[in-house]
CSV table of C-alpha atoms and ligand atoms in Angstrom, one decimal:
chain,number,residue,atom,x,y,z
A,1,UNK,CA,32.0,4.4,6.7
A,2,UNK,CA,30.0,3.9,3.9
A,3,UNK,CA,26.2,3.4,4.4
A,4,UNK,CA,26.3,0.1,2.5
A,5,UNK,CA,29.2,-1.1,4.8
A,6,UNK,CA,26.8,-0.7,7.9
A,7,UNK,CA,24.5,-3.5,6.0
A,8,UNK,CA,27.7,-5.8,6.6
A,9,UNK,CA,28.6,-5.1,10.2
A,10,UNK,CA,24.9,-5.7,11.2
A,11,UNK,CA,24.8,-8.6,9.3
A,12,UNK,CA,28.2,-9.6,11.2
A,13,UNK,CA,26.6,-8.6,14.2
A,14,UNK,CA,23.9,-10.8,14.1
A,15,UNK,CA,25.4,-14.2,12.7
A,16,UNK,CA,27.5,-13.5,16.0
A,17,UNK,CA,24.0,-13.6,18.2
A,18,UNK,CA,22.3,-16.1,16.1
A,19,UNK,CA,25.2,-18.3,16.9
A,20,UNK,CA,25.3,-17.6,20.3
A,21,UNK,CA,21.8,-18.3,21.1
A,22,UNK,CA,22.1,-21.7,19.0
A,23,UNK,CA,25.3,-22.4,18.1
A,24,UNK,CA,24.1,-25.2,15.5
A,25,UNK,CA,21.5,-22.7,13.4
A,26,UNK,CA,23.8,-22.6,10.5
A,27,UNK,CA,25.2,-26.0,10.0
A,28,UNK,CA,21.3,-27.6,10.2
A,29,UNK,CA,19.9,-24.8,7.7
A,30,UNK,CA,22.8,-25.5,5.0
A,31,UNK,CA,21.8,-28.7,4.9
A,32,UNK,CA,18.1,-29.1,4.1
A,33,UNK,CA,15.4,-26.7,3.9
A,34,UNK,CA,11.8,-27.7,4.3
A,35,UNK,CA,9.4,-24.3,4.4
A,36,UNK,CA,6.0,-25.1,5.1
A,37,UNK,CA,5.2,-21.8,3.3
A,38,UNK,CA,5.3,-20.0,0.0
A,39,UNK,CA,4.8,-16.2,0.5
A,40,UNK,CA,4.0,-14.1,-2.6
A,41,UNK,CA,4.7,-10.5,-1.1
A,42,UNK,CA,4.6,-6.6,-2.8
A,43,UNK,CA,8.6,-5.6,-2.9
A,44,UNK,CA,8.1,-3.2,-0.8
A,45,UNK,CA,10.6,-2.4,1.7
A,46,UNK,CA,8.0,-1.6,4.7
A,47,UNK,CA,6.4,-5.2,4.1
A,48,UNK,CA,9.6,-7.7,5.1
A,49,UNK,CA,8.1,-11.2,4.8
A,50,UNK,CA,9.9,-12.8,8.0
A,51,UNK,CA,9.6,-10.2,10.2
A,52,UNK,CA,6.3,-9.1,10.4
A,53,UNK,CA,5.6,-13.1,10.6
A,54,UNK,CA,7.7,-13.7,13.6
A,55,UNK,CA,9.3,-16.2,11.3
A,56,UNK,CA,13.1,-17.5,11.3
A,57,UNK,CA,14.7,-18.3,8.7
A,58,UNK,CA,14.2,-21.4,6.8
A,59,UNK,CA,10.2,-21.0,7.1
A,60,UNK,CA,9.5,-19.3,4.2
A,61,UNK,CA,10.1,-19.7,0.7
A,62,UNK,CA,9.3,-16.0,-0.7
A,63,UNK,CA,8.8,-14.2,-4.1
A,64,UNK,CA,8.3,-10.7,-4.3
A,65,UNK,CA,7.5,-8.4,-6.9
A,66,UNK,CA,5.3,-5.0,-7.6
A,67,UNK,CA,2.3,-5.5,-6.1
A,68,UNK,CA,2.5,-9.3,-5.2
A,69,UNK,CA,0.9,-10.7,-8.9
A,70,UNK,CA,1.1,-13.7,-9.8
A,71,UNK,CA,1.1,-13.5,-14.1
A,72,UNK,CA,1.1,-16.5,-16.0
A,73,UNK,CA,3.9,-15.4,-17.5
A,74,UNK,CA,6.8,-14.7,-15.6
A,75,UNK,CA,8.8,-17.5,-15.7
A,76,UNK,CA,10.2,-16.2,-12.2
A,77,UNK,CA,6.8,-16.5,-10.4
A,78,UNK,CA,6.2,-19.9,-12.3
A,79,UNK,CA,10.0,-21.4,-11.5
A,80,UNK,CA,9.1,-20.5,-7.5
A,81,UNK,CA,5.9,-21.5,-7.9
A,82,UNK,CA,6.9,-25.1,-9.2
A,83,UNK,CA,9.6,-25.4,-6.5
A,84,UNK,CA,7.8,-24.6,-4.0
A,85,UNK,CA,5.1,-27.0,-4.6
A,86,UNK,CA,6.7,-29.7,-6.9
A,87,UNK,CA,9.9,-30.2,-4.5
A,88,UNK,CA,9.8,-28.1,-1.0
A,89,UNK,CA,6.0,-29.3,-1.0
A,90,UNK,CA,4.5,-26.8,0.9
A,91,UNK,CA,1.4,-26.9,2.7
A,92,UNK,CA,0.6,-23.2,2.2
A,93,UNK,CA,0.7,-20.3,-0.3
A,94,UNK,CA,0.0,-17.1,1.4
A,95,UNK,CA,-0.2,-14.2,-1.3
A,96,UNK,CA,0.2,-11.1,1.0
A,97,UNK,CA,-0.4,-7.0,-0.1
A,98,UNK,CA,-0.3,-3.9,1.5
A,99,UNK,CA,-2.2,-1.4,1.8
A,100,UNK,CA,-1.2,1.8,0.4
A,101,UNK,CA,0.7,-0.4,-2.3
A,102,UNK,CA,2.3,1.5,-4.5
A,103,UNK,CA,2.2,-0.5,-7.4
A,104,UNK,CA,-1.7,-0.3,-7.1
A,105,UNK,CA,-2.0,3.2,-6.9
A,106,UNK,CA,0.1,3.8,-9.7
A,107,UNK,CA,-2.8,1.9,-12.0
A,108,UNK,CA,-5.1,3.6,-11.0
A,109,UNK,CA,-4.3,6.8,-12.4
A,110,UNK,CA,-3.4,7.2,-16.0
A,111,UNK,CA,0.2,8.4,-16.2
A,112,UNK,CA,2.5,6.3,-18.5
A,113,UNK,CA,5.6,5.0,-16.2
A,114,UNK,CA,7.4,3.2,-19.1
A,115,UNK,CA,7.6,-0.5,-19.2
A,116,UNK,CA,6.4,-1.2,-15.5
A,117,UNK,CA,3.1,0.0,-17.2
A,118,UNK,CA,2.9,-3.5,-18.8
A,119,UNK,CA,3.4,-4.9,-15.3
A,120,UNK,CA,0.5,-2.3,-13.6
A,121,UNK,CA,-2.0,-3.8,-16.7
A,122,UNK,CA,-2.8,-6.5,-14.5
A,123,UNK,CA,-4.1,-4.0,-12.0
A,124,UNK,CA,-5.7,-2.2,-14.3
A,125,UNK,CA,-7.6,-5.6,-15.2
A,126,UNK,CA,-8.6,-6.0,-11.7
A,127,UNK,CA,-10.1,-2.7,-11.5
A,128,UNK,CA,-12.2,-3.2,-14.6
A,129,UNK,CA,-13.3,-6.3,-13.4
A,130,UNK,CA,-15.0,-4.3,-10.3
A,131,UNK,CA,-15.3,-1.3,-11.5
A,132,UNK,CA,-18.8,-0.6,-10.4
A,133,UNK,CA,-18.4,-1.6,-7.0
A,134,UNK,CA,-14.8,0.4,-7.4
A,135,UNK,CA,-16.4,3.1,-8.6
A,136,UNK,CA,-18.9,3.5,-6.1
A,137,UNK,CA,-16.5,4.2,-3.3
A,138,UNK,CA,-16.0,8.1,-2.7
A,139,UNK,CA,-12.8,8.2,-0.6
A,140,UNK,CA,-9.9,7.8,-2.5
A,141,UNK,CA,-7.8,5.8,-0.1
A,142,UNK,CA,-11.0,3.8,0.7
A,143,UNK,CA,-11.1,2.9,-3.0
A,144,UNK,CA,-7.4,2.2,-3.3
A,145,UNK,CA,-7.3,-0.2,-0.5
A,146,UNK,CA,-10.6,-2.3,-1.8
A,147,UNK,CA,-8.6,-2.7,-4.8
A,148,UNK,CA,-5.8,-4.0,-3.1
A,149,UNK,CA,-8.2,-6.5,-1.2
A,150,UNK,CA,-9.9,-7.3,-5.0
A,151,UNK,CA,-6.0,-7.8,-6.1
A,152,UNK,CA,-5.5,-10.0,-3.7
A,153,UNK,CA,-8.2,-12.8,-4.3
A,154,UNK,CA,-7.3,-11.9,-8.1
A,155,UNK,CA,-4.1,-13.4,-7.7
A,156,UNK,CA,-4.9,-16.0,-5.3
A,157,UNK,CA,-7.3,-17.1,-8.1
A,158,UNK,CA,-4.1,-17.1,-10.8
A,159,UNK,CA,-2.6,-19.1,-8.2
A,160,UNK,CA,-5.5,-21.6,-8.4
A,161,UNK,CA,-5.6,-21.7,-12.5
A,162,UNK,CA,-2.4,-22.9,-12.9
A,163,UNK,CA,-1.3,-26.5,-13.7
A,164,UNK,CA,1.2,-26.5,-11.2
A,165,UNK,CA,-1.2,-25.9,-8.1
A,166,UNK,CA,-4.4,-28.1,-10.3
A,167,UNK,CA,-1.9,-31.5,-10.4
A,168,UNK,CA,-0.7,-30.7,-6.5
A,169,UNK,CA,-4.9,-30.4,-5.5
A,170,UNK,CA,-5.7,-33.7,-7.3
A,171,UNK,CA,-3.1,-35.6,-6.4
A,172,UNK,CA,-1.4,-34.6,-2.6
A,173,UNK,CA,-4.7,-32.4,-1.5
A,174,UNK,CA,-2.5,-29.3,-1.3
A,175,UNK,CA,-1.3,-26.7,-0.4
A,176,UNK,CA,-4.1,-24.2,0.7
A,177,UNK,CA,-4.1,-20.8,-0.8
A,178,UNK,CA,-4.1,-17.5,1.8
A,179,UNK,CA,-4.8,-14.2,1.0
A,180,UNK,CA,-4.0,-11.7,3.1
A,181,UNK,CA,-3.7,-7.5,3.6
A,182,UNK,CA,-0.9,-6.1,5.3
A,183,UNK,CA,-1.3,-3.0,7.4
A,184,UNK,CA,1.7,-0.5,7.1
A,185,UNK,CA,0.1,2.1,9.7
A,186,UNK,CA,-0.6,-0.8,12.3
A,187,UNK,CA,1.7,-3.9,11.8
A,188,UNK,CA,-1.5,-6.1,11.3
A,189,UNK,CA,-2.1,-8.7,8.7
A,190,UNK,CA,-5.7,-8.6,7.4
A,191,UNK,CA,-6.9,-12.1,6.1
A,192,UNK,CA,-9.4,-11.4,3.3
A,193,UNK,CA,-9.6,-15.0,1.3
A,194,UNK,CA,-9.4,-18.3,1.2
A,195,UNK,CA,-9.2,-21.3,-1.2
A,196,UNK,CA,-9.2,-24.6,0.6
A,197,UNK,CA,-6.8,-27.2,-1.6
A,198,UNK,CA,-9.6,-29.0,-4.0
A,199,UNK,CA,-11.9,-25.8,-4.1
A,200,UNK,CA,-14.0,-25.8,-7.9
A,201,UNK,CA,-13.2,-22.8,-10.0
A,202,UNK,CA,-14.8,-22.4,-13.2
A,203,UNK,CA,-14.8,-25.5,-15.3
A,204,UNK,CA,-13.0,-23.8,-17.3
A,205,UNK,CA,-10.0,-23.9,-15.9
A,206,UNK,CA,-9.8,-27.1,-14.3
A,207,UNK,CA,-7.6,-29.4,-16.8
A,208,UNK,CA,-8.8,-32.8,-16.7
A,209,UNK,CA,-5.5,-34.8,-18.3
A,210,UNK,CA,-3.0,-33.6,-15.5
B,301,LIG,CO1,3.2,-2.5,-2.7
């Protein structure tokens, strides 16, 4: 058998068990979704979104990419970003790392990986912001995982200066923004900010003609 085949007995496996412990799941989720949730999660393999949220599914709508960013211009992020909020009207955006992210480490040092170094830029960004208090911390790992804590807010703020979520704050008071820090050597989730729905960012990026 070829390894790929196993991916399609398991999945047989389990539509089998699914069906036995509700034999409806299906036929209700292929009619209507309605997540509560919008999870912006690293692609990592170690970091599946449902799972490690005891969630089912139907409960999440997820984007992942290297190093969970959210850049103003990927027109992926911004297309889930508007369909989450604009028609599943979710209540929450949770914007999950990991630490020992990859994606992180690999901005921090200076080797040039191609195009995804375009990508890790945005990291670097976050690292310049902080540098001092980056800087400051000895222990490699230590230094590493405060970055991915820094990246997290970071993004949570992009999250926060679009249009998109500026409009859905003024208008429907939502959805609240999460930031969180998954643990790959312990299973826990570490929550590390929060944005309350109308929170006041900078003037500067509040738009007042939405
Ligand atoms: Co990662």
């Amino acid at each position: 058998m070829q390894v790929y085949e196993k991916l399609l007995l398991k999945n047989k496996a389990w539509a089998q068990e699914t069906i036995q412990d509700d034999p409806n799941f299906f036929k209700n989720l292929s009619e209507v979704q309605t997540p509560e949730f919008l999870w912006i999660g690293c692609s990592d393999s170690r970091v599946p979104a449902n799972q490690i949220t005891g969630t089912i599914p139907g409960e999440l709508f997820v984007h992942r990419n290297i190093a969970n960013m959210v850049v103003h211009t990927d027109l992926n992020l911004l297309s889930v970003l508007e369909y989450a909020v604009v028609y599943l009207k979710v209540k929450h955006i949770i914007v999950c790392g990991h630490y020992g992210c990859g994606g992180v480490k690999a901005a921090m040092n200076t080797h040039s990986y191609g195009i995804i170094n375009k990508w890790l830029r945005n990291i670097k960004d976050v690292y310049r912001f902080h540098r001092q208090e980056l800087d400051a911390i000895e222990d490699k790992d230590a230094r590493t995982n405060r970055l991915i804590e820094l990246n997290v807010r970071e993004q949570v703020m992009n999250l926060a200066k679009t249009s998109i979520i500026q409009r859905a704050w003024k208008e429907e008071q939502r959805p609240h923004l999460h930031g969180w820090v998954y643990g790959l050597d312990n299973g826990l989730i570490h929550p590390v900010f929060e944005m309350e729905a109308e929170t006041h960012i900078d003037s500067l990026y509040e738009f007042d003609n939405l």
